[in-house]
CSV table of C-alpha atoms (C1' of nucleotides) in Angstrom, one decimal:
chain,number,residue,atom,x,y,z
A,1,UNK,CA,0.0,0.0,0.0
A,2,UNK,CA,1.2,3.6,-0.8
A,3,UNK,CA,1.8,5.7,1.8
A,4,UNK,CA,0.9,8.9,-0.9
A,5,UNK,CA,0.7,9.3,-4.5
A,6,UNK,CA,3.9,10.3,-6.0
A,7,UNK,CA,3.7,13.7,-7.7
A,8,UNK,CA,2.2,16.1,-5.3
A,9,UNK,CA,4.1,18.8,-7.1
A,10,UNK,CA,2.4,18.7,-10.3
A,11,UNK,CA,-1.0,18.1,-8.5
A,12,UNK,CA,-0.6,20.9,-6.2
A,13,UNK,CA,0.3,23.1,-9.7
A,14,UNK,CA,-2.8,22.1,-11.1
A,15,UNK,CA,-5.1,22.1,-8.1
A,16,UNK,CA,-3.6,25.8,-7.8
A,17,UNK,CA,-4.8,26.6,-11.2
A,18,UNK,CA,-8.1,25.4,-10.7
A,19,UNK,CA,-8.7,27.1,-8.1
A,20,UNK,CA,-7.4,30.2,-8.7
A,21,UNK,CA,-9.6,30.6,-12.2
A,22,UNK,CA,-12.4,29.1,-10.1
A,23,UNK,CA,-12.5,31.4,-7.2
A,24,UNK,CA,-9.4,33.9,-7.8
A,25,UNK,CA,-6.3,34.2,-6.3
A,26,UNK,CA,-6.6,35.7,-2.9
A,27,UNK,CA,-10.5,33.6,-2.6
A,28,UNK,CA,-8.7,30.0,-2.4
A,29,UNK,CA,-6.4,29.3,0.6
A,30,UNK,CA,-3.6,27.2,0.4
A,31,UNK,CA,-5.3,24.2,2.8
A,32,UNK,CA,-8.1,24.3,-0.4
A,33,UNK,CA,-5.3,23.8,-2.8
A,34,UNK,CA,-3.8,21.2,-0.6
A,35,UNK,CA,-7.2,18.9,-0.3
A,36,UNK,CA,-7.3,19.1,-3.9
A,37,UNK,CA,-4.2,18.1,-4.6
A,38,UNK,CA,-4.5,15.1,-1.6
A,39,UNK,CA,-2.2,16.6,0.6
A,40,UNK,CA,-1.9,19.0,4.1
A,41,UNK,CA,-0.9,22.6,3.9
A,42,UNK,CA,2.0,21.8,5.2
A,43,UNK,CA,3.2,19.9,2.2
A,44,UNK,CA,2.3,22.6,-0.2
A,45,UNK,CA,4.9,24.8,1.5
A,46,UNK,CA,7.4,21.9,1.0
A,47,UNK,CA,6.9,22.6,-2.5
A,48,UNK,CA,6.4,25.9,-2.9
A,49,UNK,CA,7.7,28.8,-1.0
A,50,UNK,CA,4.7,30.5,-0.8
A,51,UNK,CA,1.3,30.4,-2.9
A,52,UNK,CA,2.7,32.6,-5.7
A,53,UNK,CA,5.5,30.0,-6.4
A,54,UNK,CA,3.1,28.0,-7.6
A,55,UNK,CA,2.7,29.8,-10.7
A,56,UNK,CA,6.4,30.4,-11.9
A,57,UNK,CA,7.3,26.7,-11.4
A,58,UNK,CA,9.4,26.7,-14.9
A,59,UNK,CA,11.3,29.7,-14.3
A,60,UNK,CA,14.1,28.4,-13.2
A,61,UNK,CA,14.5,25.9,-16.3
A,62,UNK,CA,13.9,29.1,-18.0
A,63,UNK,CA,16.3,31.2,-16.9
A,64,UNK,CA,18.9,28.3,-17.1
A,65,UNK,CA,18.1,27.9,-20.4
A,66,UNK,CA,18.8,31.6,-21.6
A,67,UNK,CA,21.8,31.8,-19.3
A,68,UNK,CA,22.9,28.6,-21.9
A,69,UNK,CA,21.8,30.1,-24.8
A,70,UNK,CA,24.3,33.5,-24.0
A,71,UNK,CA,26.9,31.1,-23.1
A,72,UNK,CA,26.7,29.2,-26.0
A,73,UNK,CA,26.4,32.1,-28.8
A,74,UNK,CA,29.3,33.1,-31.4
A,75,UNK,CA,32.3,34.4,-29.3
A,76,UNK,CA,31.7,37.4,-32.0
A,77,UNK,CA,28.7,38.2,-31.8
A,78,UNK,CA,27.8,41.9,-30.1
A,79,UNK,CA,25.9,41.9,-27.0
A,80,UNK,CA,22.6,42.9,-29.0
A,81,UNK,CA,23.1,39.9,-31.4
A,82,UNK,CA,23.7,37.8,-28.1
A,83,UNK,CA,20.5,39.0,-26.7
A,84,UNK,CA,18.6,38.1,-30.2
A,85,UNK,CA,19.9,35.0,-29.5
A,86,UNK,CA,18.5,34.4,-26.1
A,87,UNK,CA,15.0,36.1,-27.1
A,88,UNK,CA,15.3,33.2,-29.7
A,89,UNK,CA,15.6,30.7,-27.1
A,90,UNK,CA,12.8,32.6,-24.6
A,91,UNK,CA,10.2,32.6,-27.7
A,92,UNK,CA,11.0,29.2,-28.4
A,93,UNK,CA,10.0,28.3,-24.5
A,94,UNK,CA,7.3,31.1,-23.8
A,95,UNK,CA,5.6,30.1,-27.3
A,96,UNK,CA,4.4,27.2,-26.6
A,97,UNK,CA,0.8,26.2,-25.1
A,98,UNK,CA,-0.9,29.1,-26.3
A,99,UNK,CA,-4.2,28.4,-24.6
A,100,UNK,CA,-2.7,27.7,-21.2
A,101,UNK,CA,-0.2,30.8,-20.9
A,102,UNK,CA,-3.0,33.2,-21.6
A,103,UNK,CA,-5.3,31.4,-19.4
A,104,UNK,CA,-2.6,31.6,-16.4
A,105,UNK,CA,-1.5,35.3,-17.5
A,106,UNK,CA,-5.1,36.3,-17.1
A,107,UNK,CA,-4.6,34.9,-13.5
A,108,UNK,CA,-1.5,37.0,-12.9
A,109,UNK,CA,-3.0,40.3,-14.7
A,110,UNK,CA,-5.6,40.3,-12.5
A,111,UNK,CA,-3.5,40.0,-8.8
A,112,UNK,CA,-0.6,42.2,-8.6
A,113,UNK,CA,0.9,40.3,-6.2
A,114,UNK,CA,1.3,37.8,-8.7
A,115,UNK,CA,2.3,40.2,-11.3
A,116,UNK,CA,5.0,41.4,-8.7
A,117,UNK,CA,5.9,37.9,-8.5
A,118,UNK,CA,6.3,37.9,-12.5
A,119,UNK,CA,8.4,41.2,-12.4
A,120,UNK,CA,11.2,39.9,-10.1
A,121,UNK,CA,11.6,36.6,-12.2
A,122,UNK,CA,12.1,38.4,-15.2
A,123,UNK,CA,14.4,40.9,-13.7
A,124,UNK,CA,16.4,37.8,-12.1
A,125,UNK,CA,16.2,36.7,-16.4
A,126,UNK,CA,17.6,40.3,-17.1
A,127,UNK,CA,20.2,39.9,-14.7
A,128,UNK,CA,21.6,36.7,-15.6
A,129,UNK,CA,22.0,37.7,-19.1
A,130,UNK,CA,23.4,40.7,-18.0
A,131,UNK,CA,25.7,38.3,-15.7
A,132,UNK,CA,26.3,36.2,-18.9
A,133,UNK,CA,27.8,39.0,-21.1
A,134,UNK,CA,30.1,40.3,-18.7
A,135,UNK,CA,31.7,36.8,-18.3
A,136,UNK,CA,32.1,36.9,-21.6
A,137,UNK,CA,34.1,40.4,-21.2
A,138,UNK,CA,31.3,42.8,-22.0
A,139,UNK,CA,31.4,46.0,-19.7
A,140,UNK,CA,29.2,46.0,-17.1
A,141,UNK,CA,27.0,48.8,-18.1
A,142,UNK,CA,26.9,47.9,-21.6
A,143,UNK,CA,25.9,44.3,-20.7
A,144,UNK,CA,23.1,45.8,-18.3
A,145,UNK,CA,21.5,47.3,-20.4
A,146,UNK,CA,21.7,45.2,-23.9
A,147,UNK,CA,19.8,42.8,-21.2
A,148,UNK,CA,17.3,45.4,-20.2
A,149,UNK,CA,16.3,46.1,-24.1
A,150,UNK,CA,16.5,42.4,-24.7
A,151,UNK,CA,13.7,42.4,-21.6
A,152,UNK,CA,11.5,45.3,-23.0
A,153,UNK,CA,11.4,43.8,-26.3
A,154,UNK,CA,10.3,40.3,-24.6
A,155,UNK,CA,8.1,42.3,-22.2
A,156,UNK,CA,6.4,43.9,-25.5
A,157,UNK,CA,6.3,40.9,-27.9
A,158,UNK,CA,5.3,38.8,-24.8
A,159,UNK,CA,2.5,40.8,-24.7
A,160,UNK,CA,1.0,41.0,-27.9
A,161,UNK,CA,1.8,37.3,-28.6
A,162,UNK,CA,-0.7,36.1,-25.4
A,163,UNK,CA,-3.4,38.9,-26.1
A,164,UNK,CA,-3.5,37.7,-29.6
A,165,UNK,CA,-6.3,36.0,-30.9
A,166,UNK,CA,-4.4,34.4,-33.3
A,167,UNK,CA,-1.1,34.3,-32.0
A,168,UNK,CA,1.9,33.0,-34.8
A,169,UNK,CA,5.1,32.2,-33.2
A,170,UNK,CA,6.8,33.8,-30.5
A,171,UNK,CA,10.0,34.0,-31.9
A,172,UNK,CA,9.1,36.2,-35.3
A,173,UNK,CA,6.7,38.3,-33.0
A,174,UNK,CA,10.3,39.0,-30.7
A,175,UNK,CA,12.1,39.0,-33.8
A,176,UNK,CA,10.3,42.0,-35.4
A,177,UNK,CA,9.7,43.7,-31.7
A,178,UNK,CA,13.5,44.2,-31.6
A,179,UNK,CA,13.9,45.3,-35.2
A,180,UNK,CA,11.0,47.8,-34.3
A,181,UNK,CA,13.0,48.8,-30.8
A,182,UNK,CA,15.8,49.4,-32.7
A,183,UNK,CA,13.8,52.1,-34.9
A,184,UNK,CA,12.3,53.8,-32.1
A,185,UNK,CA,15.5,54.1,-30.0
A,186,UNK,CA,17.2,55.7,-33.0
A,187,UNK,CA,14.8,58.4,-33.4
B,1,UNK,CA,-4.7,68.0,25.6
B,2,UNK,CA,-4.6,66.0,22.5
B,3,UNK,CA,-5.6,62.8,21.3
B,4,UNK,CA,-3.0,61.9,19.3
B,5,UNK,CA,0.0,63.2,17.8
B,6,UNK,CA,-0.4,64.8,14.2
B,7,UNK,CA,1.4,62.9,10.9
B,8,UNK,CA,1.2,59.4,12.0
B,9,UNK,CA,2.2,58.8,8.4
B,10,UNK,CA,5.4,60.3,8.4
B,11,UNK,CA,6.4,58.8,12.1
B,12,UNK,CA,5.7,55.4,10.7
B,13,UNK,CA,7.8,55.7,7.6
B,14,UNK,CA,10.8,57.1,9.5
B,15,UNK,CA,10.4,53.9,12.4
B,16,UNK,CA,9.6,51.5,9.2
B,17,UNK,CA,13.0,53.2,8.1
B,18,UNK,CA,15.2,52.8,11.5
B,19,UNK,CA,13.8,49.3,11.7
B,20,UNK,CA,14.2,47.9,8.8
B,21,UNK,CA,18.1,49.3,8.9
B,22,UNK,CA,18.6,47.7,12.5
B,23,UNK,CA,16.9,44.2,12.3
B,24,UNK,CA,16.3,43.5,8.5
B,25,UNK,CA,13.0,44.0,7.2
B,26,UNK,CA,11.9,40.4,8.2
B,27,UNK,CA,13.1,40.8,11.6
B,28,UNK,CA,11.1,44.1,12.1
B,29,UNK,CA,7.0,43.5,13.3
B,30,UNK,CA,4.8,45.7,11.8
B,31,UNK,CA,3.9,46.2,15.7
B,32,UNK,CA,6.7,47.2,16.5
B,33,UNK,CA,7.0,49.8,13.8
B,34,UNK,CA,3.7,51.1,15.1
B,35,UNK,CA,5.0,51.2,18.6
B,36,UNK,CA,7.8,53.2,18.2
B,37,UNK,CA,5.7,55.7,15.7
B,38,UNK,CA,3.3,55.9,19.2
B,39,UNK,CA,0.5,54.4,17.1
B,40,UNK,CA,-1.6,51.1,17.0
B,41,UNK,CA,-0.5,47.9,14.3
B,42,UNK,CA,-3.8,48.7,13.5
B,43,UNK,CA,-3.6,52.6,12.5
B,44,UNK,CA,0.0,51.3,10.1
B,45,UNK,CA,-2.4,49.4,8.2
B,46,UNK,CA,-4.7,52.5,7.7
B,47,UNK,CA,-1.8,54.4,6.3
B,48,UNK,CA,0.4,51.3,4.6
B,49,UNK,CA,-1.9,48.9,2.5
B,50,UNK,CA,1.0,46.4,3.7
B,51,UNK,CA,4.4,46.1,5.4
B,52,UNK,CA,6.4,47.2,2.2
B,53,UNK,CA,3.8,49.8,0.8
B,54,UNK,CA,6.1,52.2,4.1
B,55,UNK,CA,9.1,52.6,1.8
B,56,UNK,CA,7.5,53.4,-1.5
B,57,UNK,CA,5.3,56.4,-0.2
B,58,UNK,CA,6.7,59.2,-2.8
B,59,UNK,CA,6.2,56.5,-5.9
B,60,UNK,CA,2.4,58.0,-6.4
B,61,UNK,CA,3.9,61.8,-6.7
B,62,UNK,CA,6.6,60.0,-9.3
B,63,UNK,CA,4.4,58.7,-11.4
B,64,UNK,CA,2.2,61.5,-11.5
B,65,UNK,CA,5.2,63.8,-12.5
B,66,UNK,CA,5.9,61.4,-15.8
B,67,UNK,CA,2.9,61.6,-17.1
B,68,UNK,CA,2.5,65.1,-16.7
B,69,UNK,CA,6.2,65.7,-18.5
B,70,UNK,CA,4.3,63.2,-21.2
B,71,UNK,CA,1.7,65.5,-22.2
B,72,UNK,CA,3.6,68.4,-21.6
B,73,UNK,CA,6.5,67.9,-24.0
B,74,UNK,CA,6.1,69.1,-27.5
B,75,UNK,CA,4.0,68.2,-29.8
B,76,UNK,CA,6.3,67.3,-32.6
B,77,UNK,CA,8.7,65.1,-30.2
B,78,UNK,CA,9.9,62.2,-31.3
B,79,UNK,CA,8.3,59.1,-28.7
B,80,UNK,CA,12.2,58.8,-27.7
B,81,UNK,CA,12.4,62.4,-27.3
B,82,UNK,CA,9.6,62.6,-25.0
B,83,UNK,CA,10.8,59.2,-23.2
B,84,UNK,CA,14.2,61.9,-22.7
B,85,UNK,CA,12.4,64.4,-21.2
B,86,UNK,CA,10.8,62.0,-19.0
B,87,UNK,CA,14.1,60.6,-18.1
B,88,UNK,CA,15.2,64.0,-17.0
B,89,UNK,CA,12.0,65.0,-14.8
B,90,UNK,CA,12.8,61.3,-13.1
B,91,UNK,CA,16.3,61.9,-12.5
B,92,UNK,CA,15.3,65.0,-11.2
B,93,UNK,CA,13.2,63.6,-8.7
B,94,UNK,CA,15.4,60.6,-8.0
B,95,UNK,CA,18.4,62.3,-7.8
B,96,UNK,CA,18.3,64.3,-4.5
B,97,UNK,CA,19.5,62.7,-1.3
B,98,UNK,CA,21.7,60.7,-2.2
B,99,UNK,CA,22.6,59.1,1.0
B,100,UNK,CA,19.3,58.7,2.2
B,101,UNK,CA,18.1,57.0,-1.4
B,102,UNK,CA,21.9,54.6,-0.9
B,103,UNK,CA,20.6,53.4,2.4
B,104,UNK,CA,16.4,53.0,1.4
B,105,UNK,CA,18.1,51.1,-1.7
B,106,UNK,CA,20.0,49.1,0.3
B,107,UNK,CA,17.5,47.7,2.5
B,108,UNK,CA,15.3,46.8,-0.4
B,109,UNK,CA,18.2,44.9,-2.4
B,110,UNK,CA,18.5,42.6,0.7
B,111,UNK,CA,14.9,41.8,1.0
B,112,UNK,CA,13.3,40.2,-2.7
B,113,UNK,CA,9.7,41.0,-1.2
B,114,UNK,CA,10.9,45.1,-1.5
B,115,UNK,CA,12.3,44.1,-5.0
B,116,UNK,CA,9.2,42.9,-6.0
B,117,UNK,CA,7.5,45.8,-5.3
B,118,UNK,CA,10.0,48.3,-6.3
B,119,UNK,CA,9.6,46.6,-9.8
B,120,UNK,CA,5.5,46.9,-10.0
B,121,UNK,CA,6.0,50.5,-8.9
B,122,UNK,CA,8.6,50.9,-11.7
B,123,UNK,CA,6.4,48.8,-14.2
B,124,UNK,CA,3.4,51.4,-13.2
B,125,UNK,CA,5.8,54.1,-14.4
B,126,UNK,CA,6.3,52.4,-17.9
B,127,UNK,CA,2.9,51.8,-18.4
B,128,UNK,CA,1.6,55.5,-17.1
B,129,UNK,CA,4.2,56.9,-19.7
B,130,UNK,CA,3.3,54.6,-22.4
B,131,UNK,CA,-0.3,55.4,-22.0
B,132,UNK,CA,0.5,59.3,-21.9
B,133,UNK,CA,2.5,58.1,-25.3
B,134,UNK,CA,-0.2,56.6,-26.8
B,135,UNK,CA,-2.8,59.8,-26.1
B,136,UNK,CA,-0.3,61.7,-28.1
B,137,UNK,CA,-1.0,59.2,-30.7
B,138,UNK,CA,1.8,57.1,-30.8
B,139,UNK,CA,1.0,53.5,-31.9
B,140,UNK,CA,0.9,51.4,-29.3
B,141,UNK,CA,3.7,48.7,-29.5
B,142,UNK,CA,5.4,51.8,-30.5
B,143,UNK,CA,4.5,53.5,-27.3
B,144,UNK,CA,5.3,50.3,-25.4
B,145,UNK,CA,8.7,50.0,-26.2
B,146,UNK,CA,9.6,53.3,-25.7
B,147,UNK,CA,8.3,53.5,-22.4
B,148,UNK,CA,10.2,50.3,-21.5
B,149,UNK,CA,13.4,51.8,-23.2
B,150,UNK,CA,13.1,54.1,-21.1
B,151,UNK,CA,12.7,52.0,-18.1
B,152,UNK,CA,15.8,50.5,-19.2
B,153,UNK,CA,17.8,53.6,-18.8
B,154,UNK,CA,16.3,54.5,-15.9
B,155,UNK,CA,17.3,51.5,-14.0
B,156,UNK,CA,20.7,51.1,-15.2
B,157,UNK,CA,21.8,54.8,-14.8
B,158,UNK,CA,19.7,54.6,-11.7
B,159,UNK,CA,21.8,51.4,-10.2
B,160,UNK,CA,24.8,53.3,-11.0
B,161,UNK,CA,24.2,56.2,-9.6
B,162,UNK,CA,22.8,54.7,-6.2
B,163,UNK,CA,26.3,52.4,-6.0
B,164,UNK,CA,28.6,55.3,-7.1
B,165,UNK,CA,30.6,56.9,-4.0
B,166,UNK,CA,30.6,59.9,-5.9
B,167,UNK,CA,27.7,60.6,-7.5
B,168,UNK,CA,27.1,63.4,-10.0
B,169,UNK,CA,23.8,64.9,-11.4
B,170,UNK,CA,21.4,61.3,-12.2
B,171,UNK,CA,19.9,63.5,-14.7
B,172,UNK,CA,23.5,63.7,-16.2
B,173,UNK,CA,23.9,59.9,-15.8
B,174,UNK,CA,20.3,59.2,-17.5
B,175,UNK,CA,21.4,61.4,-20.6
B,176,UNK,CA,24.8,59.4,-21.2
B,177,UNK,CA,23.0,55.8,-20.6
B,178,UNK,CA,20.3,56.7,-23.3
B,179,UNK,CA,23.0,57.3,-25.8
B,180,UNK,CA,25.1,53.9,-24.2
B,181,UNK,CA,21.3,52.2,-25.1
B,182,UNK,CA,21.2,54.0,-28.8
B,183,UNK,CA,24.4,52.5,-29.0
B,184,UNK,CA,24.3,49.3,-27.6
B,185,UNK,CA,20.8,48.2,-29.7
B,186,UNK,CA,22.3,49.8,-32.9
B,187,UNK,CA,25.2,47.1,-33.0
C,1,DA,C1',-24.7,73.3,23.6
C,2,DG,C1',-25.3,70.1,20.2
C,3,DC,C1',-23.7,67.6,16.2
C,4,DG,C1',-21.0,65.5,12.7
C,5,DT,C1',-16.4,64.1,11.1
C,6,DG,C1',-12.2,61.9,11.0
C,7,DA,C1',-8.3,59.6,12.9
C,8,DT,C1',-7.4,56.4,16.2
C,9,DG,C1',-8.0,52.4,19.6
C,10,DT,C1',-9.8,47.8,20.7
C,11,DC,C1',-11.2,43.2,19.8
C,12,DA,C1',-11.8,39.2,17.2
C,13,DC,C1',-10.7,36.5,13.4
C,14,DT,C1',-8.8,34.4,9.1
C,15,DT,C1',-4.9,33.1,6.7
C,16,DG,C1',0.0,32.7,5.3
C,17,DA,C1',4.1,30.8,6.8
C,18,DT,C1',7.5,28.2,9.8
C,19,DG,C1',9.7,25.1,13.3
C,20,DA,C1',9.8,20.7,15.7
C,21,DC,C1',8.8,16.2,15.9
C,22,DA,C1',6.5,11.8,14.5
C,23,DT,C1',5.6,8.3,10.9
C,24,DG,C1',6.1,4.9,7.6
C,25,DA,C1',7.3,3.3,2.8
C,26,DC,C1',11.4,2.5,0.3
C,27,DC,C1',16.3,1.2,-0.4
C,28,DA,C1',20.9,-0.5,0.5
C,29,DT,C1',23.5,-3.6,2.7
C,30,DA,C1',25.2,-6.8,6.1
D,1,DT,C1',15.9,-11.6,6.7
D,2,DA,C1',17.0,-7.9,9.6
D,3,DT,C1',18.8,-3.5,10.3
D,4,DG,C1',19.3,1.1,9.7
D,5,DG,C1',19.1,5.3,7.0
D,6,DT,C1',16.6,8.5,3.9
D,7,DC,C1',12.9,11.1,2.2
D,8,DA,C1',8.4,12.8,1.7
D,9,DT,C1',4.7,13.5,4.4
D,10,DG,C1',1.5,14.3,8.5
D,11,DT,C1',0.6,16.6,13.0
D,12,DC,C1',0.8,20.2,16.2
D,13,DA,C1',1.9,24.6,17.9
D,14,DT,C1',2.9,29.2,17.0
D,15,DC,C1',3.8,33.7,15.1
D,16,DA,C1',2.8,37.6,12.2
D,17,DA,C1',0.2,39.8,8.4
D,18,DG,C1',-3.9,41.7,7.3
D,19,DT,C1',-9.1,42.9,7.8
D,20,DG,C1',-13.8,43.9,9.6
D,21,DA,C1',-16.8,45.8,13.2
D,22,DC,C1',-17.4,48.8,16.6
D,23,DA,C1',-16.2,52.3,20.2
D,24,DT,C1',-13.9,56.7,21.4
D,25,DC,C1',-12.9,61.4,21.5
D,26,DA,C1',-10.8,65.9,20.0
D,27,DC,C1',-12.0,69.4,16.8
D,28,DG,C1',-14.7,72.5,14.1
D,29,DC,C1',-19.1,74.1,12.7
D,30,DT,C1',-23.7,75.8,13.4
DNA sequence: AGCGTGATGTCACTTGATGACATGACCATA
DNA sequence: TATGGTCATGTCATCAAGTGACATCACGCT
């Protein structure tokens, strides 16, 4: 006999969903989320640090996977071309699932709390690029801030890509945000 | 003989302030703060939506202050142009007490619940400016990625200003990281 | 004097979050 | 097979954040 179903992580991250398009965020306490998922309160917070973390689950793969991608780019290549790179890799990740993002980004949009959330893992995305290009010999401030654009563009095309009704891929729509950020910082 | 002591408000911030310093921001009871302001934990929470709303009192003023340098720059300006102007007003605002604004910074870059909300407050300013943009009748994405551009400078010129031990004019500093961004995405 | 208003105090309560300890399935190894 | 360790979980206690309801009382106005 088990003592507990394996996988209480993914069913806490579902349960969470549920219940927070059921009911909204702050409406649903975690020992709801917990009897969903089959487990105490207690466990959820073994999981999760708190019940925002339960949304931003796949950031960390995420931002492992750009810090790679900057890594990994043509020792050449100018920290703008680097940053193409890793909004490359970020459409790639982000584009996916269509239906799900927007349903859980009309989750965050409507808390700020979880929008606050959202802010300090992208910043902590901006930041390791930033951290990326400087180990590969880029000044600091010049590193800082080719990661900053590289956020507003994905900020921008982000956007547009989950309001979209009929959303193409990620990557061209970050593609053609950064070629239109590069027009409107030159004027 | 009175009730109570007059500006409540500003006794709490400068305790939040002390506290936070002394213990860590963790480490500091919202009861305490109230104590040593000479008020209830109750009458923080009628000034403070919550613990970390204390340090960010001005941001409301801030914003307000952008959007009015939006619709008061001229009509012709470029979006960047205005996004400059904007820039300027900020650092004006931003750039006065330096010491104080080294040690509020300090406290919230040790605590990632005061980052959190630094960056919605920040996030509030890009979007009040790109709405200001957009009544000027910039396109939207357009607007968008200005505002963030923008956003960009202001926190990188901002960082380095905070950390500098000699800090000049952050209006000074916002002007040269604008040109490092026109730079940085032109390559 | 009477009256409303506004900022505060008091009390009770829910919920998020954490520490300490117990439990029992699973695994390795003697 | 037995023994012991590990790991995820449960249980219990507790603290602190945040909120609603109601009382209080100085002040200003009429």
């Amino acid at each position: 006999m088990v003592r507990w179903e394996p996988g209480a992580g993914g069913r806490l991250r579902e349960a969470a969903m549920e219940l927070y398009v059921e009911r909204g965020f702050e409406q649903t306490t975690v020992a709801e989320i917990a009897q969903r998922a089959g487990v105490t309160a207690r466990t959820f917070f073994r999981h999760f640090a708190d019940k925002r973390e339960v949304l931003f689950a796949g950031s960390d793969d995420l931002l492992a996977a750009l810090t790679r991608a900057v890594a990994e780019a043509p020792a050449e290549a100018s920290p703008m071309t680097v940053v193409a790179a890793v909004l490359d890799v970020a459409g790639g990740l982000l584009g996916q699932d269509h239906e799900r993002t927007r349903q859980r980004q009309s989750i965050i949009e409507a808390h700020p709390e979880l929008q606050e959330r959202e802010l300090i893992k992208l910043a902590r995305m901006s930041a390791g690029v930033a951290e990326g290009l400087r180990e590969r010999g880029v000044p600091a401030p010049e590193a800082a801030l080719a990661a900053e654009a590289g956020l507003a563009v994905l900020r921008v095309a982000f956007g547009g890509w989950v309001s979209a009704s009929d959303p193409g891929d990620l990557r061209v729509a970050m593609r053609e945000t950064l070629a239109a950020l590069r027009k409107v910082t030159a004027s």
